[in-house]
Coordinates of N, CA, C and O in Angstrom, one line a residue:
M1 N -16.0 -12.4 11.2 CA -14.9 -11.9 12.0 C -13.6 -12.8 11.8 O -13.8 -14.0 11.8
I2 N -12.5 -12.2 11.8 CA -11.2 -12.9 11.6 C -10.7 -13.2 13.0 O -10.7 -12.4 13.9
K3 N -10.1 -14.4 13.1 CA -9.5 -14.8 14.4 C -8.1 -15.3 14.1 O -7.9 -16.0 13.1
D4 N -7.2 -15.0 14.9 CA -5.9 -15.6 15.0 C -5.1 -15.7 13.7 O -4.9 -16.8 13.2
I5 N -4.7 -14.5 13.2 CA -3.8 -14.6 12.0 C -2.4 -15.0 12.5 O -1.9 -14.4 13.4
K6 N -1.9 -16.1 11.9 CA -0.6 -16.6 12.3 C 0.3 -16.9 11.1 O -0.2 -17.2 10.0
I7 N 1.6 -16.8 11.3 CA 2.6 -17.2 10.3 C 3.4 -18.3 10.8 O 4.0 -18.2 11.9
E8 N 3.4 -19.5 10.1 CA 4.1 -20.7 10.6 C 4.7 -21.3 9.3 O 4.0 -21.8 8.5
S9 N 6.0 -21.4 9.3 CA 6.7 -22.2 8.2 C 6.2 -21.8 6.8 O 5.7 -22.7 6.1
N10 N 6.3 -20.6 6.4 CA 5.9 -20.2 5.1 C 4.4 -20.4 4.8 O 4.0 -20.5 3.6
K11 N 3.6 -20.4 5.9 CA 2.2 -20.5 5.7 C 1.6 -19.4 6.5 O 2.0 -19.1 7.7
V12 N 0.5 -18.8 6.0 CA -0.3 -17.8 6.7 C -1.6 -18.4 7.0 O -2.3 -18.9 6.1
L13 N -2.1 -18.4 8.2 CA -3.4 -19.0 8.6 C -4.3 -18.0 9.4 O -3.7 -17.2 10.1
W14 N -5.5 -18.1 9.2 CA -6.5 -17.4 10.0 C -7.8 -18.1 9.9 O -8.1 -19.0 9.1
T15 N -8.7 -17.8 10.8 CA -10.0 -18.4 10.9 C -11.1 -17.4 10.5 O -11.1 -16.3 10.9
F16 N -11.9 -17.9 9.5 CA -13.0 -17.1 9.0 C -14.2 -18.0 8.9 O -14.1 -19.0 8.2
E17 N -15.4 -17.6 9.5 CA -16.6 -18.4 9.4 C -16.4 -19.9 9.8 O -16.8 -20.8 9.1
N18 N -15.7 -20.1 10.9 CA -15.4 -21.4 11.4 C -14.6 -22.3 10.5 O -14.5 -23.5 10.6
R19 N -13.9 -21.7 9.5 CA -13.0 -22.4 8.6 C -11.6 -21.8 8.8 O -11.4 -20.6 8.9
T20 N -10.6 -22.7 8.7 CA -9.2 -22.2 8.7 C -8.7 -22.0 7.3 O -8.8 -22.9 6.5
I21 N -8.3 -20.8 7.0 CA -7.8 -20.5 5.7 C -6.3 -20.6 5.8 O -5.6 -20.0 6.7
T22 N -5.6 -21.4 4.9 CA -4.2 -21.5 4.9 C -3.6 -21.2 3.6 O -4.1 -21.7 2.5
L23 N -2.7 -20.3 3.5 CA -2.0 -19.9 2.3 C -0.5 -20.2 2.4 O 0.1 -19.8 3.4
K24 N 0.0 -20.7 1.4 CA 1.5 -20.9 1.4 C 2.1 -19.8 0.7 O 1.9 -19.6 -0.5
L25 N 3.0 -19.0 1.4 CA 3.7 -17.9 0.9 C 5.1 -17.9 1.3 O 5.4 -17.7 2.6
E26 N 6.0 -18.0 0.5 CA 7.4 -18.1 0.8 C 7.9 -16.8 1.4 O 7.6 -15.7 0.9
D27 N 8.7 -16.9 2.5 CA 9.2 -15.7 3.2 C 8.3 -14.7 3.8 O 8.5 -13.5 3.9
A28 N 7.0 -15.2 4.1 CA 6.0 -14.4 4.8 C 6.6 -14.0 6.2 O 7.0 -14.8 6.9
F29 N 6.5 -12.7 6.5 CA 7.0 -12.2 7.8 C 6.0 -11.3 8.5 O 6.2 -11.0 9.7
W30 N 4.9 -10.9 7.8 CA 4.0 -10.0 8.5 C 2.6 -10.2 7.8 O 2.5 -10.3 6.6
A31 N 1.6 -10.2 8.7 CA 0.2 -10.3 8.2 C -0.7 -9.6 9.2 O -0.5 -9.6 10.4
S32 N -1.7 -8.9 8.6 CA -2.6 -8.1 9.4 C -3.9 -8.0 8.7 O -4.0 -8.0 7.5
E33 N -5.0 -7.8 9.6 CA -6.3 -7.5 9.0 C -6.4 -6.1 8.8 O -6.2 -5.3 9.7
R34 N -6.9 -5.7 7.6 CA -7.3 -4.3 7.3 C -8.8 -4.2 7.4 O -9.6 -4.4 6.4
K35 N -9.3 -4.0 8.6 CA -10.7 -4.1 9.0 C -11.6 -3.2 8.2 O -12.7 -3.5 7.7
E36 N -11.1 -2.0 7.8 CA -11.9 -1.0 7.1 C -12.2 -1.4 5.7 O -13.2 -0.9 5.2
V37 N -11.4 -2.4 5.2 CA -11.7 -2.8 3.8 C -11.9 -4.3 3.7 O -12.0 -4.9 2.6
H38 N -12.0 -4.9 4.9 CA -12.2 -6.4 5.0 C -11.2 -7.2 4.1 O -11.6 -8.1 3.3
L39 N -9.9 -6.9 4.4 CA -8.9 -7.6 3.7 C -7.8 -8.1 4.6 O -7.7 -7.5 5.7
I40 N -7.0 -9.1 4.2 CA -5.9 -9.5 5.0 C -4.7 -9.1 4.1 O -4.6 -9.4 2.9
Q41 N -3.7 -8.3 4.7 CA -2.6 -7.9 4.0 C -1.4 -8.7 4.5 O -1.2 -8.8 5.8
I42 N -0.6 -9.2 3.6 CA 0.5 -10.1 3.9 C 1.8 -9.6 3.2 O 1.8 -9.3 2.0
E43 N 2.9 -9.4 4.0 CA 4.1 -9.0 3.4 C 5.1 -10.1 3.4 O 5.2 -10.9 4.4
T44 N 5.9 -10.2 2.3 CA 6.9 -11.3 2.2 C 8.2 -10.7 1.7 O 8.2 -9.6 1.0
G45 N 9.3 -11.4 2.0 CA 10.6 -11.0 1.5 C 11.7 -11.6 2.4 O 11.5 -12.0 3.5
K46 N 12.8 -11.7 1.9 CA 13.9 -12.3 2.6 C 14.5 -11.3 3.6 O 14.5 -10.1 3.4
N47 N 14.9 -11.9 4.8 CA 15.4 -11.0 5.8 C 14.5 -9.9 6.3 O 15.0 -8.8 6.6
F48 N 13.2 -10.1 6.3 CA 12.2 -9.2 6.7 C 12.2 -7.9 5.9 O 11.8 -6.8 6.4
K49 N 12.7 -7.9 4.7 CA 12.7 -6.7 3.8 C 11.5 -7.0 2.8 O 11.5 -7.9 2.0
Q50 N 10.5 -6.1 2.8 CA 9.4 -6.2 2.0 C 9.8 -6.3 0.5 O 10.5 -5.4 0.0
N51 N 9.2 -7.3 -0.1 CA 9.4 -7.5 -1.6 C 8.1 -7.6 -2.3 O 7.9 -6.9 -3.3
K52 N 7.3 -8.5 -1.8 CA 6.0 -8.7 -2.3 C 4.9 -8.5 -1.2 O 5.1 -8.9 -0.1
V53 N 3.8 -7.9 -1.6 CA 2.7 -7.6 -0.7 C 1.4 -8.1 -1.3 O 1.2 -7.9 -2.5
Y54 N 0.7 -8.9 -0.5 CA -0.6 -9.5 -1.0 C -1.8 -9.0 -0.3 O -1.7 -8.8 1.0
F55 N -2.9 -8.9 -0.9 CA -4.2 -8.6 -0.3 C -5.2 -9.7 -0.6 O -5.4 -9.9 -1.8
F56 N -5.7 -10.4 0.4 CA -6.7 -11.4 0.2 C -8.0 -11.1 0.9 O -7.9 -10.3 1.9
N57 N -9.1 -11.5 0.3 CA -10.3 -11.3 1.1 C -10.3 -12.4 2.2 O -9.4 -13.2 2.3
Y58 N -11.3 -12.3 3.1 CA -11.3 -13.1 4.3 C -11.4 -14.6 3.9 O -10.9 -15.4 4.7
A59 N -12.0 -14.9 2.8 CA -12.1 -16.4 2.4 C -10.8 -16.9 1.8 O -10.7 -18.0 1.4
G60 N -9.8 -16.0 1.6 CA -8.5 -16.4 1.0 C -8.3 -16.3 -0.4 O -7.4 -16.7 -1.0
K61 N -9.3 -15.5 -1.1 CA -9.1 -15.2 -2.5 C -8.2 -14.0 -2.7 O -8.4 -12.9 -2.1
L62 N -7.2 -14.1 -3.6 CA -6.3 -13.0 -3.9 C -7.0 -11.9 -4.6 O -7.7 -12.1 -5.6
I63 N -6.9 -10.7 -4.0 CA -7.5 -9.5 -4.6 C -6.5 -8.7 -5.4 O -6.8 -8.2 -6.5
L64 N -5.3 -8.4 -4.8 CA -4.3 -7.6 -5.4 C -2.9 -8.1 -4.8 O -2.9 -8.5 -3.7
Y65 N -1.9 -8.0 -5.7 CA -0.6 -8.2 -5.1 C 0.4 -7.3 -5.9 O 0.1 -7.0 -7.0
Y66 N 1.5 -6.9 -5.2 CA 2.5 -6.2 -6.0 C 3.9 -6.7 -5.6 O 4.1 -7.3 -4.5
D67 N 4.8 -6.6 -6.6 CA 6.2 -7.2 -6.5 C 7.1 -5.9 -6.7 O 7.2 -5.4 -7.8
L68 N 7.8 -5.5 -5.7 CA 8.6 -4.3 -5.8 C 9.8 -4.6 -6.7 O 10.2 -3.6 -7.4
E69 N 10.4 -5.7 -6.7 CA 11.6 -6.1 -7.5 C 11.1 -6.0 -9.0 O 11.9 -5.5 -9.9
A70 N 10.1 -6.7 -9.3 CA 9.6 -6.8 -10.7 C 8.9 -5.5 -11.2 O 8.8 -5.3 -12.4
G71 N 8.5 -4.7 -10.2 CA 7.8 -3.4 -10.6 C 6.4 -3.7 -11.1 O 5.9 -2.9 -12.0
T72 N 5.7 -4.7 -10.6 CA 4.4 -5.0 -11.1 C 3.3 -4.9 -10.0 O 3.6 -5.2 -8.9
V73 N 2.1 -4.5 -10.4 CA 1.0 -4.6 -9.5 C -0.1 -5.3 -10.3 O -0.3 -5.1 -11.5
E74 N -0.7 -6.4 -9.8 CA -1.7 -7.2 -10.4 C -2.9 -7.4 -9.6 O -2.8 -7.6 -8.3
W75 N -4.1 -7.4 -10.2 CA -5.3 -7.6 -9.4 C -6.4 -8.1 -10.4 O -6.3 -8.0 -11.6
S76 N -7.4 -8.6 -9.7 CA -8.5 -9.1 -10.5 C -9.7 -8.2 -10.4 O -10.0 -7.7 -9.3
L77 N -10.3 -7.9 -11.6 CA -11.5 -7.0 -11.6 C -12.5 -7.7 -12.4 O -12.3 -8.0 -13.6
Q78 N -13.5 -8.2 -11.7 CA -14.7 -8.9 -12.4 C -14.1 -10.1 -13.2 O -14.4 -10.3 -14.3
E79 N -13.2 -10.9 -12.5 CA -12.6 -12.1 -13.1 C -11.6 -11.8 -14.2 O -11.1 -12.7 -14.8
N80 N -11.3 -10.6 -14.5 CA -10.3 -10.2 -15.5 C -9.0 -9.7 -14.7 O -9.1 -8.9 -13.8
M81 N -7.9 -10.2 -15.1 CA -6.6 -9.8 -14.5 C -6.2 -8.4 -15.1 O -6.2 -8.2 -16.3
K82 N -5.8 -7.5 -14.2 CA -5.2 -6.2 -14.6 C -3.8 -6.2 -14.1 O -3.5 -6.8 -13.1
K83 N -3.0 -5.5 -14.9 CA -1.5 -5.4 -14.5 C -1.0 -4.0 -14.8 O -1.2 -3.5 -15.9
I84 N -0.2 -3.5 -13.9 CA 0.5 -2.2 -14.1 C 2.0 -2.5 -13.9 O 2.4 -3.2 -12.9
T85 N 2.9 -2.0 -14.7 CA 4.3 -2.2 -14.6 C 4.9 -0.8 -14.5 O 4.7 0.1 -15.3
V86 N 5.8 -0.6 -13.4 CA 6.4 0.7 -13.2 C 7.8 0.5 -12.8 O 8.1 -0.3 -11.9
E87 N 8.7 1.1 -13.5 CA 10.2 1.0 -13.2 C 10.5 1.7 -11.8 O 9.8 2.7 -11.5
N88 N 11.4 1.1 -11.1 CA 11.8 1.7 -9.8 C 10.7 1.9 -8.8 O 10.7 2.8 -8.0
M89 N 9.7 0.9 -8.8 CA 8.6 1.0 -7.9 C 9.1 0.9 -6.4 O 9.9 0.0 -6.1
N90 N 8.7 1.9 -5.6 CA 9.2 1.9 -4.2 C 8.1 1.5 -3.2 O 8.4 0.9 -2.2
Q91 N 6.9 2.0 -3.5 CA 5.8 1.7 -2.6 C 4.5 1.8 -3.3 O 4.3 2.5 -4.4
V92 N 3.5 1.0 -2.8 CA 2.2 0.9 -3.5 C 1.1 1.1 -2.4 O 1.2 0.6 -1.3
G93 N 0.1 1.9 -2.7 CA -1.0 2.1 -1.8 C -2.2 1.6 -2.5 O -2.5 2.0 -3.6
F94 N -3.0 0.7 -1.8 CA -4.2 0.1 -2.4 C -5.3 0.6 -1.6 O -5.4 0.3 -0.3
F95 N -6.3 1.3 -2.2 CA -7.4 1.9 -1.5 C -8.7 1.5 -2.2 O -9.2 2.2 -3.0
P96 N -9.2 0.3 -1.9 CA -10.3 -0.3 -2.6 C -11.6 0.5 -2.4 O -12.4 0.6 -3.4
Q97 N -11.8 1.1 -1.3 CA -13.1 1.9 -1.1 C -13.1 3.1 -2.0 O -14.2 3.5 -2.6
E98 N -11.9 3.7 -2.3 CA -11.8 4.8 -3.3 C -11.6 4.4 -4.7 O -11.5 5.2 -5.6
K99 N -11.4 3.1 -4.9 CA -11.1 2.5 -6.2 C -9.8 3.1 -6.8 O -9.8 3.5 -7.9
R100 N -8.8 3.1 -5.9 CA -7.6 3.8 -6.3 C -6.3 2.9 -6.0 O -6.3 2.2 -4.9
I101 N -5.3 3.0 -6.8 CA -4.0 2.4 -6.6 C -3.0 3.5 -6.8 O -3.0 4.1 -7.9
F102 N -2.1 3.7 -5.8 CA -1.1 4.8 -5.9 C 0.3 4.1 -5.8 O 0.4 3.2 -5.1
I103 N 1.2 4.7 -6.7 CA 2.5 4.1 -6.7 C 3.6 5.2 -6.6 O 3.4 6.2 -7.3
I104 N 4.5 5.0 -5.7 CA 5.7 5.9 -5.6 C 6.8 5.2 -6.3 O 7.2 4.1 -6.1
S105 N 7.4 6.0 -7.3 CA 8.5 5.5 -8.1 C 9.7 6.3 -7.5 O 9.7 7.5 -7.5
C106 N 10.8 5.5 -7.1 CA 11.9 6.2 -6.6 C 12.9 6.7 -7.7 O 13.8 7.5 -7.4
G107 N 12.7 6.2 -8.9 CA 13.6 6.6 -10.0 C 13.4 8.1 -10.3 O 14.4 8.9 -10.3
N108 N 12.2 8.5 -10.6 CA 11.9 9.9 -10.9 C 11.3 10.6 -9.8 O 10.9 11.8 -9.9
Q109 N 11.2 10.0 -8.6 CA 10.6 10.5 -7.4 C 9.2 11.2 -7.8 O 9.0 12.4 -7.7
E110 N 8.3 10.3 -8.1 CA 7.0 10.7 -8.5 C 5.9 9.8 -8.0 O 6.2 8.7 -7.6
L111 N 4.7 10.3 -7.9 CA 3.6 9.6 -7.5 C 2.6 9.4 -8.6 O 2.3 10.4 -9.3
M112 N 2.2 8.2 -8.9 CA 1.3 7.9 -10.0 C 0.0 7.4 -9.4 O 0.0 6.6 -8.5
G113 N -1.1 7.8 -10.1 CA -2.4 7.4 -9.6 C -3.1 6.6 -10.7 O -3.1 6.9 -11.9
Y114 N -3.8 5.5 -10.3 CA -4.6 4.7 -11.3 C -5.9 4.4 -10.6 O -6.0 4.3 -9.3
D115 N -6.9 4.1 -11.3 CA -8.2 3.6 -10.7 C -8.1 2.1 -10.8 O -7.2 1.6 -11.5
T116 N -9.0 1.5 -10.2 CA -8.9 0.0 -10.1 C -9.4 -0.7 -11.4 O -9.3 -1.9 -11.5
N117 N -9.8 0.1 -12.4 CA -10.0 -0.4 -13.8 C -8.7 -0.4 -14.5 O -8.7 -0.9 -15.7
G118 N -7.7 0.1 -14.0 CA -6.3 0.1 -14.6 C -6.1 1.4 -15.4 O -5.1 1.5 -16.1
N119 N -7.0 2.4 -15.3 CA -6.8 3.6 -16.0 C -5.8 4.6 -15.3 O -6.0 4.7 -14.1
Y120 N -4.9 5.1 -16.1 CA -3.9 6.0 -15.6 C -4.6 7.3 -15.3 O -5.4 7.8 -16.1
L121 N -4.4 7.9 -14.1 CA -5.1 9.2 -13.7 C -4.2 10.4 -13.7 O -4.5 11.4 -14.1
F122 N -3.0 10.2 -13.1 CA -2.1 11.3 -12.9 C -0.7 10.9 -12.5 O -0.5 9.7 -12.2
K123 N 0.2 11.8 -12.7 CA 1.6 11.7 -12.2 C 2.0 13.0 -11.6 O 1.8 14.1 -12.2
V124 N 2.5 13.0 -10.4 CA 3.0 14.3 -9.7 C 4.4 14.0 -9.2 O 4.7 12.9 -8.7
K125 N 5.2 15.0 -9.2 CA 6.6 15.0 -8.6 C 6.5 15.2 -7.1 O 5.6 15.7 -6.6
N126 N 7.6 14.8 -6.5 CA 7.8 15.0 -5.1 C 7.7 16.5 -4.8 O 8.1 17.3 -5.6
P127 N 7.1 16.9 -3.6 CA 7.1 18.2 -3.2 C 8.6 18.7 -3.1 O 9.4 17.9 -2.7
S128 N 8.9 19.9 -3.4 CA 10.3 20.4 -3.4 C 11.0 20.2 -2.0 O 10.4 20.5 -1.0
G129 N 12.1 19.6 -2.1 CA 12.9 19.4 -0.9 C 12.4 18.2 -0.1 O 12.9 18.0 1.1
L130 N 11.5 17.4 -0.6 CA 10.9 16.3 0.2 C 11.0 15.0 -0.6 O 11.0 15.1 -1.9
K131 N 10.9 13.8 0.1 CA 10.9 12.6 -0.6 C 9.7 11.8 -0.1 O 9.5 11.6 1.1
M132 N 8.9 11.3 -1.0 CA 7.7 10.5 -0.7 C 8.1 9.1 -0.1 O 9.0 8.5 -0.7
L133 N 7.5 8.7 1.0 CA 7.9 7.5 1.6 C 6.8 6.4 1.6 O 7.1 5.3 1.2
Y134 N 5.6 6.7 2.1 CA 4.5 5.7 2.1 C 3.2 6.4 2.3 O 3.1 7.6 2.4
F135 N 2.2 5.5 2.1 CA 0.8 6.0 2.1 C 0.2 5.7 3.4 O 0.5 4.7 4.1
S136 N -0.9 6.5 3.8 CA -1.7 6.2 5.0 C -3.0 6.9 4.9 O -3.3 7.5 3.9
N137 N -3.8 6.7 5.9 CA -5.1 7.4 6.0 C -5.1 8.3 7.2 O -4.5 8.0 8.2
L138 N -5.7 9.4 7.0 CA -5.8 10.4 8.1 C -7.1 11.2 8.0 O -7.3 11.8 6.9
R139 N -7.9 11.0 9.0 CA -9.2 11.7 9.0 C -10.0 11.4 7.7 O -10.5 12.3 7.0
H140 N -10.0 10.1 7.3 CA -10.8 9.7 6.1 C -10.2 10.3 4.8 O -11.0 10.4 3.8
N141 N -9.0 10.6 4.8 CA -8.3 11.1 3.6 C -7.1 10.2 3.4 O -6.4 9.8 4.3
I142 N -6.7 10.0 2.1 CA -5.5 9.3 1.8 C -4.4 10.4 1.8 O -4.5 11.5 1.2
I143 N -3.2 10.0 2.4 CA -2.1 10.9 2.5 C -0.9 10.1 2.1 O -0.8 8.9 2.1
V144 N 0.1 10.9 1.6 CA 1.5 10.4 1.4 C 2.4 11.1 2.5 O 2.3 12.3 2.7
V145 N 3.2 10.3 3.1 CA 4.1 10.8 4.1 C 5.4 11.1 3.4 O 5.9 10.2 2.7
C146 N 5.9 12.3 3.6 CA 7.2 12.7 3.0 C 8.3 13.1 4.0 O 8.0 13.7 5.0
D147 N 9.5 12.7 3.7 CA 10.6 13.1 4.5 C 11.3 14.3 3.9 O 11.6 14.3 2.7
G148 N 11.6 15.3 4.8 CA 12.3 16.5 4.3 C 13.8 16.5 4.5 O 14.3 15.8 5.3
E149 N 14.4 17.4 3.7 CA 15.8 17.6 3.9 C 16.0 18.6 5.2 O 15.0 19.0 5.7
K150 N 17.2 18.8 5.5 CA 17.5 19.7 6.7 C 16.8 21.0 6.6 O 16.3 21.5 7.7
N151 N 16.7 21.6 5.5 CA 16.1 22.9 5.4 C 14.5 22.9 5.5 O 13.9 23.9 5.6
Q152 N 14.0 21.7 5.6 CA 12.5 21.5 5.9 C 12.2 21.3 7.3 O 11.0 21.2 7.7
E153 N 13.2 21.3 8.2 CA 12.9 21.0 9.6 C 12.2 22.2 10.3 O 12.5 23.4 9.9
D154 N 11.3 21.9 11.2 CA 10.7 22.9 12.0 C 11.6 23.2 13.2 O 12.7 22.6 13.3
K155 N 11.2 24.0 14.1 CA 12.1 24.4 15.3 C 12.3 23.2 16.2 O 13.3 23.3 17.0
Y156 N 11.6 22.1 16.1 CA 11.8 21.0 16.9 C 12.6 19.9 16.1 O 12.6 18.7 16.6
C157 N 13.2 20.2 15.0 CA 14.0 19.3 14.2 C 13.1 18.2 13.5 O 13.6 17.2 13.2
R158 N 11.8 18.5 13.3 CA 11.0 17.5 12.6 C 10.9 17.9 11.2 O 10.7 19.1 10.9
S159 N 11.0 16.9 10.3 CA 11.0 17.2 8.9 C 10.2 16.1 8.1 O 10.3 16.0 6.9
R160 N 9.3 15.4 8.8 CA 8.4 14.5 8.1 C 7.0 15.0 8.1 O 6.5 15.3 9.2
Y161 N 6.4 15.1 6.9 CA 5.1 15.7 6.8 C 4.1 14.9 6.1 O 4.4 14.1 5.2
N162 N 2.8 15.1 6.4 CA 1.7 14.5 5.7 C 1.3 15.4 4.6 O 1.2 16.6 4.7
F163 N 1.0 14.8 3.4 CA 0.4 15.5 2.3 C -0.9 14.8 1.9 O -0.8 13.6 1.6
F164 N -2.0 15.5 1.9 CA -3.2 15.0 1.5 C -3.2 14.9 -0.1 O -2.7 15.8 -0.8
I165 N -3.8 13.8 -0.6 CA -3.8 13.5 -2.0 C -5.1 13.7 -2.6 O -6.1 13.1 -2.1
D166 N -5.3 14.6 -3.6 CA -6.6 14.6 -4.3 C -6.6 13.4 -5.2 O -5.7 13.2 -6.1
I167 N -7.5 12.4 -4.9 CA -7.5 11.2 -5.6 C -7.8 11.2 -7.1 O -7.6 10.2 -7.8
N168 N -8.3 12.3 -7.5 CA -8.6 12.5 -9.0 C -7.5 13.2 -9.8 O -7.3 12.9 -10.9
T169 N -6.8 14.1 -9.2 CA -5.9 14.9 -9.9 C -4.4 14.7 -9.4 O -3.5 15.1 -10.1
G170 N -4.3 14.2 -8.2 CA -2.9 14.0 -7.6 C -2.4 15.2 -6.9 O -1.3 15.2 -6.3
K171 N -3.2 16.3 -6.9 CA -2.7 17.5 -6.2 C -2.4 17.2 -4.7 O -3.2 16.6 -4.0
L172 N -1.2 17.6 -4.3 CA -0.8 17.3 -2.9 C -1.0 18.6 -2.1 O -0.5 19.7 -2.5
T173 N -1.6 18.5 -0.9 CA -1.8 19.6 0.0 C -1.1 19.3 1.3 O -1.5 18.3 1.9
K174 N -0.2 20.2 1.7 CA 0.6 19.9 2.9 C -0.4 19.9 4.2 O -1.1 20.8 4.3
G175 N -0.3 18.9 5.0 CA -0.9 18.8 6.2 C 0.0 19.1 7.3 O 0.8 20.1 7.2
G176 N 0.0 18.4 8.4 CA 0.9 18.6 9.5 C 2.1 17.7 9.5 O 2.4 17.0 8.6
V177 N 2.7 17.7 10.7 CA 3.9 16.9 10.9 C 3.4 15.4 11.0 O 2.4 15.1 11.6
A178 N 4.2 14.6 10.4 CA 3.9 13.1 10.5 C 4.7 12.5 11.6 O 5.8 12.9 11.8
Y179 N 4.1 11.6 12.3 CA 4.8 11.0 13.5 C 5.0 9.5 13.2 O 4.4 8.9 12.6

């Protein structure tokens, strides 16, 4: 069990198995445990603007990281480093249980899917009139949350929707309103 994740002077600290894990990460501003996958997620960037995101196991070993400015995602697979480079990378979703990495590119407004072996799986465009924002989980499914234009609003002026992602084909199926 993880105890006390803290950020102090460009260091992120937590306790695991009665040991204090200390990582030095410049401009770290957010850290959280992702209990469902047994990882620590850390966000860094100047002025609290996400630039690099790191995923460490509880013992402090780097599992995956991405750099939005450089457009790179890097991870270790059986001690071999894997790397994906995407222009105009806007958001990355890392889903280790499903062995998937999803990337939203804001240049062409598309979603790309890879498996954790680094194999390219699919590329899909934004749903018409919507812009993909970020990834989440809903009822044990991976979703992408999309923001709609004015013509996408419901009668309560809501225009943000969940789309379920088929993790093998990238097919997007509209769910409900995202909150």
